[in-house]
PDB file of C-alpha atoms and ligand atoms in Angstrom:
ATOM      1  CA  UNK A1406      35.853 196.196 124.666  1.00 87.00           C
ATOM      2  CA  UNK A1407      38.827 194.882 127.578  1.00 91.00           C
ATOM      3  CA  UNK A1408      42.019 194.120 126.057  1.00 95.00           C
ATOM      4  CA  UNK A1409      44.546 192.131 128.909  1.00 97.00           C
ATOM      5  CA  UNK A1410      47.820 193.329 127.955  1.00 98.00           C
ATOM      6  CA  UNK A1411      50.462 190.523 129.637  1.00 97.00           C
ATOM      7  CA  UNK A1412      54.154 192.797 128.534  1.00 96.00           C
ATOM      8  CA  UNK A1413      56.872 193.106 131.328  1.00 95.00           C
ATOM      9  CA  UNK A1414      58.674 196.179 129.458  1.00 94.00           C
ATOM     10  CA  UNK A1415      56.775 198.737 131.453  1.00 95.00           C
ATOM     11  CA  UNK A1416      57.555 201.684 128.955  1.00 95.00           C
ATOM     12  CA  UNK A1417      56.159 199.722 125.864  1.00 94.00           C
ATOM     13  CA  UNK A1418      53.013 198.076 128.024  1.00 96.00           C
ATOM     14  CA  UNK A1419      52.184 201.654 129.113  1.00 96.00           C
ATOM     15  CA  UNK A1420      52.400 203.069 125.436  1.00 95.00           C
ATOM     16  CA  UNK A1421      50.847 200.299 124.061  1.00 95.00           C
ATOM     17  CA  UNK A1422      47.984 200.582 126.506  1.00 96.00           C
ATOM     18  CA  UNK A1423      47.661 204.468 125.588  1.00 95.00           C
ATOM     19  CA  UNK A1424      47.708 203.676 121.872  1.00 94.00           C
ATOM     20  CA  UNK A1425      44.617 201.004 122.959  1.00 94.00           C
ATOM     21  CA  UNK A1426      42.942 203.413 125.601  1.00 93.00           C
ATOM     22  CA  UNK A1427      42.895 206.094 122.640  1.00 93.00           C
ATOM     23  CA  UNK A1428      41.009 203.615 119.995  1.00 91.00           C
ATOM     24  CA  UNK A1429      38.750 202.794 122.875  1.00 90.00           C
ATOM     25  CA  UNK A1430      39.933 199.146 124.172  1.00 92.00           C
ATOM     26  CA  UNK A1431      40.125 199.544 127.865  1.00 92.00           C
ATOM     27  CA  UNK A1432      43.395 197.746 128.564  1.00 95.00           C
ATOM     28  CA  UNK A1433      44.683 196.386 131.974  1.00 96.00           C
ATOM     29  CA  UNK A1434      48.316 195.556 131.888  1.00 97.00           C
ATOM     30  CA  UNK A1435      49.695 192.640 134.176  1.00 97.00           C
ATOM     31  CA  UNK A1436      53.714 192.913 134.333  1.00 96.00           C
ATOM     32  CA  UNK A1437      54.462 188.845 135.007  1.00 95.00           C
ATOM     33  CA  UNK A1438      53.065 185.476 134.031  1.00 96.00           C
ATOM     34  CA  UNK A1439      51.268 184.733 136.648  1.00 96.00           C
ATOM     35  CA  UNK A1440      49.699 187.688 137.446  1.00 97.00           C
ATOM     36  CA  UNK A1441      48.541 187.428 133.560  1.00 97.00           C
ATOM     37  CA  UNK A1442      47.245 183.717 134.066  1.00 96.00           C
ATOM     38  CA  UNK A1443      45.030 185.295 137.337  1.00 95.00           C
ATOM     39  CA  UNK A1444      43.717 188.201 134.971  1.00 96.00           C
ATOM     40  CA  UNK A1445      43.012 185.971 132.261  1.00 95.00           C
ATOM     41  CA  UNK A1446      41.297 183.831 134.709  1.00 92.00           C
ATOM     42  CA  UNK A1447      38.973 186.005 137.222  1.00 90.00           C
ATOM     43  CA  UNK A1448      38.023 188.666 134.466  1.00 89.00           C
ATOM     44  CA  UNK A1449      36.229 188.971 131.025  1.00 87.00           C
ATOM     45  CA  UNK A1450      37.732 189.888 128.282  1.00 92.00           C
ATOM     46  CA  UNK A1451      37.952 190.464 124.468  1.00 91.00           C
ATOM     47  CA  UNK A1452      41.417 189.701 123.618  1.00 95.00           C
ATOM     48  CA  UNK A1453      44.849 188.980 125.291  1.00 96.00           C
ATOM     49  CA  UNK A1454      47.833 190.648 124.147  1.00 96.00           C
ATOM     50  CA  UNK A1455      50.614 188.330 125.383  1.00 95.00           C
ATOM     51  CA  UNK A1456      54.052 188.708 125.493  1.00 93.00           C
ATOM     52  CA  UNK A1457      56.454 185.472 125.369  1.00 89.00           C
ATOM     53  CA  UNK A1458      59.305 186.435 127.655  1.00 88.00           C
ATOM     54  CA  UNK A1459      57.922 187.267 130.704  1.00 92.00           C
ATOM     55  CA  UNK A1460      59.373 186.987 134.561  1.00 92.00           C
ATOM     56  CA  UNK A1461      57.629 183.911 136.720  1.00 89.00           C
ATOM     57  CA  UNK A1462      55.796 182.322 133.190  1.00 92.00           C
ATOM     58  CA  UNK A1463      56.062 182.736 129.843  1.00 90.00           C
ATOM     59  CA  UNK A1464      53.769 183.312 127.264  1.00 91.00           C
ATOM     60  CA  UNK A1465      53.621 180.175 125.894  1.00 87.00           C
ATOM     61  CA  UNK A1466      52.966 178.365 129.540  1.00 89.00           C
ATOM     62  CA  UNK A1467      50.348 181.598 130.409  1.00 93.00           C
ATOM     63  CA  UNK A1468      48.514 180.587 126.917  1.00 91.00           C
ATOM     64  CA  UNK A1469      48.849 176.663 128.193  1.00 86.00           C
ATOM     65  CA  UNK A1470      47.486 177.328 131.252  1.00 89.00           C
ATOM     66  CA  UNK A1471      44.733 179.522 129.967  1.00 90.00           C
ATOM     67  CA  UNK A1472      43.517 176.958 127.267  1.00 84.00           C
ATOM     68  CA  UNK A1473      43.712 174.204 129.713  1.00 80.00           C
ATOM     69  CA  UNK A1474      41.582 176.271 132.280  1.00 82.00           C
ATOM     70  CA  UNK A1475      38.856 176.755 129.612  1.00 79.00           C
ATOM     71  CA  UNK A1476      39.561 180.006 128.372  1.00 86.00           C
ATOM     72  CA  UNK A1477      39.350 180.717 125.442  1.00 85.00           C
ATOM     73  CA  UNK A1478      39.700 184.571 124.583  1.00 90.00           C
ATOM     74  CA  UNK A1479      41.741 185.241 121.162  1.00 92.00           C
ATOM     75  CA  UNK A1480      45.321 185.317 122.171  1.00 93.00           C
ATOM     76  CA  UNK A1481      47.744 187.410 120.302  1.00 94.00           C
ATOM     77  CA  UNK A1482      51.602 186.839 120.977  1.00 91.00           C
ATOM     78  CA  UNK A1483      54.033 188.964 120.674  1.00 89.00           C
ATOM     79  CA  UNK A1484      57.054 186.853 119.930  1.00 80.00           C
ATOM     80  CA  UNK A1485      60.913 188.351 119.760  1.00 74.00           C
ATOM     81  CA  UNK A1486      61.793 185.338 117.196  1.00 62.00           C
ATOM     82  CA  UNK A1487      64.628 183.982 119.391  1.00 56.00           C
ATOM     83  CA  UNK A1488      65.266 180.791 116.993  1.00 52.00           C
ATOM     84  CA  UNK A1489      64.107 178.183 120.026  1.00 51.00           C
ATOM     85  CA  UNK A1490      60.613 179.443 119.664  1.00 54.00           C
ATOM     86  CA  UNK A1491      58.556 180.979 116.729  1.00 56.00           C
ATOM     87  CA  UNK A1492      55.604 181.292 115.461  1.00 56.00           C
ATOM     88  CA  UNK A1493      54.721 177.594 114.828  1.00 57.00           C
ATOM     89  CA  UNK A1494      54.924 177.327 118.622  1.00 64.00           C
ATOM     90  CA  UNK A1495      52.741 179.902 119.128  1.00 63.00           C
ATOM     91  CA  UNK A1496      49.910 178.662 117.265  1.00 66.00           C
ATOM     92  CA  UNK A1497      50.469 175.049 118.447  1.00 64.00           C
ATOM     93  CA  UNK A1498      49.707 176.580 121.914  1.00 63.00           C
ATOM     94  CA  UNK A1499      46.728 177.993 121.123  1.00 70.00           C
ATOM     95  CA  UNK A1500      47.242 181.609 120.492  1.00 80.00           C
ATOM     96  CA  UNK A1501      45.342 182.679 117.307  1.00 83.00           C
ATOM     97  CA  UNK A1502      48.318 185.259 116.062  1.00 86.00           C
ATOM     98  CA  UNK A1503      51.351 186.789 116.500  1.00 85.00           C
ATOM     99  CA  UNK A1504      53.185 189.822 116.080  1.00 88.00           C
ATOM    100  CA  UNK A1505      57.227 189.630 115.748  1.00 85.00           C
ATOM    101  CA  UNK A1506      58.681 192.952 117.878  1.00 85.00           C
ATOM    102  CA  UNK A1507      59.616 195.528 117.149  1.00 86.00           C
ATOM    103  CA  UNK A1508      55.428 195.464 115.511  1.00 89.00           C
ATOM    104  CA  UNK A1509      53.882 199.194 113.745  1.00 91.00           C
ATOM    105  CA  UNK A1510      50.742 199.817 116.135  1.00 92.00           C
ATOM    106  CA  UNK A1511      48.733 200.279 113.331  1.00 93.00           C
ATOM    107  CA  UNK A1512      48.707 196.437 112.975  1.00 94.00           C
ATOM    108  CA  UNK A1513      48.778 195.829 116.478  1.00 95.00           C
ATOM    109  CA  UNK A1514      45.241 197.742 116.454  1.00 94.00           C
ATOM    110  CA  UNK A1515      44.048 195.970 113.172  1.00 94.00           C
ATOM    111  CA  UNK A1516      45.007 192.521 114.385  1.00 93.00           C
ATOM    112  CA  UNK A1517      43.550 192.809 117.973  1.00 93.00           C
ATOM    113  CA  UNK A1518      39.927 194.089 116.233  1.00 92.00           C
ATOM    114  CA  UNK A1519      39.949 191.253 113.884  1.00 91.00           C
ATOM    115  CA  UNK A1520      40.665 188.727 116.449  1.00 90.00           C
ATOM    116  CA  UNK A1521      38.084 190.292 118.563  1.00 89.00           C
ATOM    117  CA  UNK A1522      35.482 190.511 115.796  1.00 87.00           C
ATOM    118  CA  UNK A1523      35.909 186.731 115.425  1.00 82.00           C
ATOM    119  CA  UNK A1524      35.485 186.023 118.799  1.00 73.00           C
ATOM    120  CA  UNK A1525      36.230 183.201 121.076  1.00 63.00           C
ATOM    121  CA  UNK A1526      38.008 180.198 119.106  1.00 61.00           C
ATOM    122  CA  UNK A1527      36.546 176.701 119.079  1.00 65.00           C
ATOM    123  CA  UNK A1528      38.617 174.045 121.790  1.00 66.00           C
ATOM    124  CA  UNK A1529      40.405 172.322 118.974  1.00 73.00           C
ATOM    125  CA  UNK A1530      39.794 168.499 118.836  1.00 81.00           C
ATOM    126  CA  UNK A1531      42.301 165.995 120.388  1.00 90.00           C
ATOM    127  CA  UNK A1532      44.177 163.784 117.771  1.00 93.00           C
ATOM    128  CA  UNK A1533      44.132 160.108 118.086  1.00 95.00           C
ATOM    129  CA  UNK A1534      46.262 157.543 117.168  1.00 96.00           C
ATOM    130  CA  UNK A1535      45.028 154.298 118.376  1.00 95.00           C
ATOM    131  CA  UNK A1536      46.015 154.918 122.746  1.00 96.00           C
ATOM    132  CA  UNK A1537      48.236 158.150 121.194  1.00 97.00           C
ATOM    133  CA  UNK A1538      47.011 161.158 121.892  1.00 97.00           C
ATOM    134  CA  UNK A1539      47.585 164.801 121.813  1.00 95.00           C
ATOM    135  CA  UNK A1540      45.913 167.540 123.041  1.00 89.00           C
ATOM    136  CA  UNK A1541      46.531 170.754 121.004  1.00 83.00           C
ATOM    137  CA  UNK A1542      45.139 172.815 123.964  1.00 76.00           C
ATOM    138  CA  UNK A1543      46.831 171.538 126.653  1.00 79.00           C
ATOM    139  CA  UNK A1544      49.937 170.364 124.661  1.00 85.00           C
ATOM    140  CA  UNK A1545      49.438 166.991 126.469  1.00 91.00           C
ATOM    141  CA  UNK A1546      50.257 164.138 125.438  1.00 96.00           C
ATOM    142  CA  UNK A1547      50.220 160.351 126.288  1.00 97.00           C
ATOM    143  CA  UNK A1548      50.036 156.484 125.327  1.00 97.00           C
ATOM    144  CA  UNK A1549      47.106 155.091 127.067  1.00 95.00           C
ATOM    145  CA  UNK A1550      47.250 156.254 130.457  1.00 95.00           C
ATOM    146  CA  UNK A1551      50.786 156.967 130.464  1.00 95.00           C
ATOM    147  CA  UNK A1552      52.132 161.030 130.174  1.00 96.00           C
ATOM    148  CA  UNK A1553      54.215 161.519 127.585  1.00 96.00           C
ATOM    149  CA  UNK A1554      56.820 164.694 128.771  1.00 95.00           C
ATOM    150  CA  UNK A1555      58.110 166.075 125.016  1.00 94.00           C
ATOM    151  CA  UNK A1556      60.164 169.450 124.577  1.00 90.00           C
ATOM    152  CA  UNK A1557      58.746 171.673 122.524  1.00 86.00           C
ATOM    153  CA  UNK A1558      59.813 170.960 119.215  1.00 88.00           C
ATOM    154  CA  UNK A1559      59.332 167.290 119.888  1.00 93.00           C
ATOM    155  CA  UNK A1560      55.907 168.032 120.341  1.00 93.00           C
ATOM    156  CA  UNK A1561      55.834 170.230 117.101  1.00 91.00           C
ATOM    157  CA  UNK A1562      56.861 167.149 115.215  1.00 94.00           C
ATOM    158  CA  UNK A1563      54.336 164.575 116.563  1.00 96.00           C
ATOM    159  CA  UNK A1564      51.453 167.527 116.209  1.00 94.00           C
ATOM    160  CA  UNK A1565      52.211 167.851 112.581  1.00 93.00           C
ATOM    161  CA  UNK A1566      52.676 163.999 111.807  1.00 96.00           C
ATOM    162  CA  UNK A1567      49.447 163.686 113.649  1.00 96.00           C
ATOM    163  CA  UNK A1568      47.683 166.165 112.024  1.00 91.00           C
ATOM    164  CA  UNK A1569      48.601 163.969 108.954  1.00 92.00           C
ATOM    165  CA  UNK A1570      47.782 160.767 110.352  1.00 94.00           C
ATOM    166  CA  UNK A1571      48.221 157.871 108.131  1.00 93.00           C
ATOM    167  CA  UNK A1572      49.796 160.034 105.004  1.00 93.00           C
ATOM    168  CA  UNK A1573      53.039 159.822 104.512  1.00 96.00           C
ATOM    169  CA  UNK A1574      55.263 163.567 104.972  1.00 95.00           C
ATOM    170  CA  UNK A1575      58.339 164.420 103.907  1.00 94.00           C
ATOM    171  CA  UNK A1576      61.104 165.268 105.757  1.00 92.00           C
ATOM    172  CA  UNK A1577      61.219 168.557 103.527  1.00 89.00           C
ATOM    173  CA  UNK A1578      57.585 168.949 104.637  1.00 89.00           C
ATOM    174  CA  UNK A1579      58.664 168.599 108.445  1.00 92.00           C
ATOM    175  CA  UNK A1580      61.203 170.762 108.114  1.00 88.00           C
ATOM    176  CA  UNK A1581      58.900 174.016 106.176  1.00 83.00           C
ATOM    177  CA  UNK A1582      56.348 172.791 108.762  1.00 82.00           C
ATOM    178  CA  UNK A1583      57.632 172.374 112.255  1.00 86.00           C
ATOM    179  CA  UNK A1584      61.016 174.404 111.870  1.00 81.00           C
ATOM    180  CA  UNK A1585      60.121 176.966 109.626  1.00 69.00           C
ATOM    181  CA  UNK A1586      62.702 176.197 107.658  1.00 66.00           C
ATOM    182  CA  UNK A1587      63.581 176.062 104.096  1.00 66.00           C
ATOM    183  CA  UNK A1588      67.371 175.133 104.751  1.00 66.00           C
ATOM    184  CA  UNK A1589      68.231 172.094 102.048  1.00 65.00           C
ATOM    185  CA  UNK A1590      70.548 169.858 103.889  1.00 67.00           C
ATOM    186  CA  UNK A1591      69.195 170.465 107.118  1.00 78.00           C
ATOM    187  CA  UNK A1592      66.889 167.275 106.833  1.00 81.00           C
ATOM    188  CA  UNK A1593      69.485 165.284 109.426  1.00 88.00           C
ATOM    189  CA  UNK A1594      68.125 167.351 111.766  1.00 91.00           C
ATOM    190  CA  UNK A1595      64.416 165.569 111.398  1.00 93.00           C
ATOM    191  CA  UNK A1596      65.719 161.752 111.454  1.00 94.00           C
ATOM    192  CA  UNK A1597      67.517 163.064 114.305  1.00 94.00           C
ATOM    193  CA  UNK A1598      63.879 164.721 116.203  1.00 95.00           C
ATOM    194  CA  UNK A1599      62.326 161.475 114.892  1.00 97.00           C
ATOM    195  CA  UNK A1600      64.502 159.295 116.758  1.00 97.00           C
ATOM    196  CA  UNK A1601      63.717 161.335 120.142  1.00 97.00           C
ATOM    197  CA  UNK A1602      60.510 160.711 119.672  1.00 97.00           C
ATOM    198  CA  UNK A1603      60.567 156.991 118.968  1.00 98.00           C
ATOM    199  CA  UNK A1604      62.349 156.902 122.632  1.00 98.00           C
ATOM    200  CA  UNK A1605      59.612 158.342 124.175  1.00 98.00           C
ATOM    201  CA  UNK A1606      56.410 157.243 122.195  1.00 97.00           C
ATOM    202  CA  UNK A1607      57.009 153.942 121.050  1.00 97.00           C
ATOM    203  CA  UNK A1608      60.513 152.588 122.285  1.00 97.00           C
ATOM    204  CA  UNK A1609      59.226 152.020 125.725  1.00 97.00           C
ATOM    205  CA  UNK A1610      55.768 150.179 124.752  1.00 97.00           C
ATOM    206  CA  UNK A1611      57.136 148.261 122.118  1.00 97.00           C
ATOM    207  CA  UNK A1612      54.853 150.185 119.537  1.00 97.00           C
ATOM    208  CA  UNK A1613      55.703 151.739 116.143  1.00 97.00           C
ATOM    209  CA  UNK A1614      53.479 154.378 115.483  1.00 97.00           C
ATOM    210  CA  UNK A1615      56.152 156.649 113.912  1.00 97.00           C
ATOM    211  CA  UNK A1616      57.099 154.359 110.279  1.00 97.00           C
ATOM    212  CA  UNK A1617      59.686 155.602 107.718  1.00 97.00           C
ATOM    213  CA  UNK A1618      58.643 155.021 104.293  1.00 96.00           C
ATOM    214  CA  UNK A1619      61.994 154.737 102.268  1.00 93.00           C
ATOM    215  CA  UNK A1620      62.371 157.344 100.245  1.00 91.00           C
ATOM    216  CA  UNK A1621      59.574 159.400 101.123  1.00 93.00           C
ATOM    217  CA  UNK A1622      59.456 160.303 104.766  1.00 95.00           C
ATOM    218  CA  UNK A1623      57.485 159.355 107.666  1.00 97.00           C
ATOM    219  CA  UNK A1624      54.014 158.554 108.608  1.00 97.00           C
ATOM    220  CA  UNK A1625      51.901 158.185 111.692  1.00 97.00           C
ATOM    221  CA  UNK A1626      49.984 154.776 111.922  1.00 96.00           C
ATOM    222  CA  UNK A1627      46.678 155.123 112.364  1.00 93.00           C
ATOM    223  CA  UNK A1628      46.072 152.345 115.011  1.00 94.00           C
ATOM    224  CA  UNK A1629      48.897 154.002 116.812  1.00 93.00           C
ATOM    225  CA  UNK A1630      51.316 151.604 115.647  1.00 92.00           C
TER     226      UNK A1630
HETATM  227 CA1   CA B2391      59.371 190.550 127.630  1.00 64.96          CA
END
C-alpha cells in the first residue's frame, strides 16, 4: 500500500507519514501543489492525502487537475474550514472525503483504509441541460461550445440545480445544500448567487435555463432553457 501525502506543514507531514509508515502505508510526502500534481501523476498509488492550502496549487486545483488527467486514486482532503471553502467543495471536486484539522489519527488511519478498500472511484457522468453542461470532474462548464468561467460557489449552485434537473428546489434546499447552511434569513443570499449565474449562463445567449417558480424556488430546464 503507497499513500501520497500532499501537506506543506513539514512537522505534521513528517508525523503523519510516521503514524502511516508504522501501520504499514508507505507514504511519500510532496511539500507544494505542483510537486503533488507530478506525484499523483508519474506514480501509483492507493490513496492521496491532500491538503487544501498549499504553496504554488491548492488542493482543490491539485484534485482538478488530477481528475481531469484521468486519475482517479481516492482523494482525502484535509480542509481547515476557512468559510470560502468547505466540504461541499471538496466533494464537488472530486475528492471522496475529508477530514477538518486539527483530525485524531486514529480516523485519519480508518478513513484512508476504507477509501483504499473501495478503490478507485467511477469518472462521474457529465450533466446535461440541453447545450449546458457540467463536468463534475473537471468542474467545467459551458453552453454549447462556449466556456463558462464560474467561481466556486457559483459552480456549487448550478451543480446542485443540475443534479436536480427539471425539479423544482428550494432556496432553503440551496442554502443546506451548497452553503452548508442552516441560517433562516440568509435566503437573499441565493436570489443574489442566482442572479450571477443568469449573467453568465443564460443572460448572454438569450436562454433561461435557470426559472423561479413563485413561491417555491428554482428549477433547471431540462432543454437547457
Ligand atoms: Ca497547508
Amino acid at each position: 500500500m503507497r499513500v501520497l501525502l500532499v501537506e506543506d506543514e513539514q512537522p505534521l507531514a513528517r508525523a503523519v507519514q510516521r503514524g502511516l509508515e508504522a501501520e504499514g502505508l508507505l507514504t511519500d510526502i510532496e511539500h507544494d501543489g505542483r510537486a503533488g500534481v507530478n506525484a499523483g501523476l508519474t506514480r501509483m498509488y492507493d490513496a492521496i492525502v491532500l491538503d487544501i492550502m498549499l504553496p504554488g496549487l491548492n488542493g482543490y486545483d491539485v484534485c482538478k487537475q488530477l481528475r481531469a488527467a484521468n486519475v482517479w486514486t481516492p482523494v482525502l482532503m484535509l480542509s481547515a474550514k476557512d468559510g470560502d471553502y468547505d466540504q461541499v467543495d471538496a466533494f464537488d471536486l472530486g475528492a471522496d472525503d475529508y477530514l477538518v484539522k486539527p483530525f485524531s489519527f486514529p480516523v485519519l488511519v480508518a478513513r484512508l483504509r476504507s477509501l483504499i478498500r473501495r478503490g478507485g472511484i467511477e469518472r462521474p457522468p457529465v450533466l446535461v441541460a440541453g447545450d449546458l453542461h457540467l463536468d463534475p470532474a473537471t468542474r467545467a462548464v459551458g453552453r454549447g461550445t462556449e466556456v463558462l468561467d464560474l467561481t466556486p460557489r457559483e459552480y456549487g449552485l448550478l451543480h446542485y440545480l443540475m443534479r436536480n434537473k427539471g425539479m423544482v428546489v428550494s432556496k432553503l434546499d440551496i442554502l443546506q445544500n451548497v452553503w452548508d447552511s442552516h441560517h433562516e434569513g440568509a435566503e437573499n443570499v441565493v436570489e443574489v448567487y442566482v442572479g450571477y449565474l443568469r449573467r453568465k449562463v443564460d443572460v448572454p445567449f438569450g436562454r433561461h435555463a435557470i426559472q423561479t417558480v413563485r413561491g417555491a424556488g428554482y428549477r433547471v430546464a431540462g432543454d437547457g432553457g
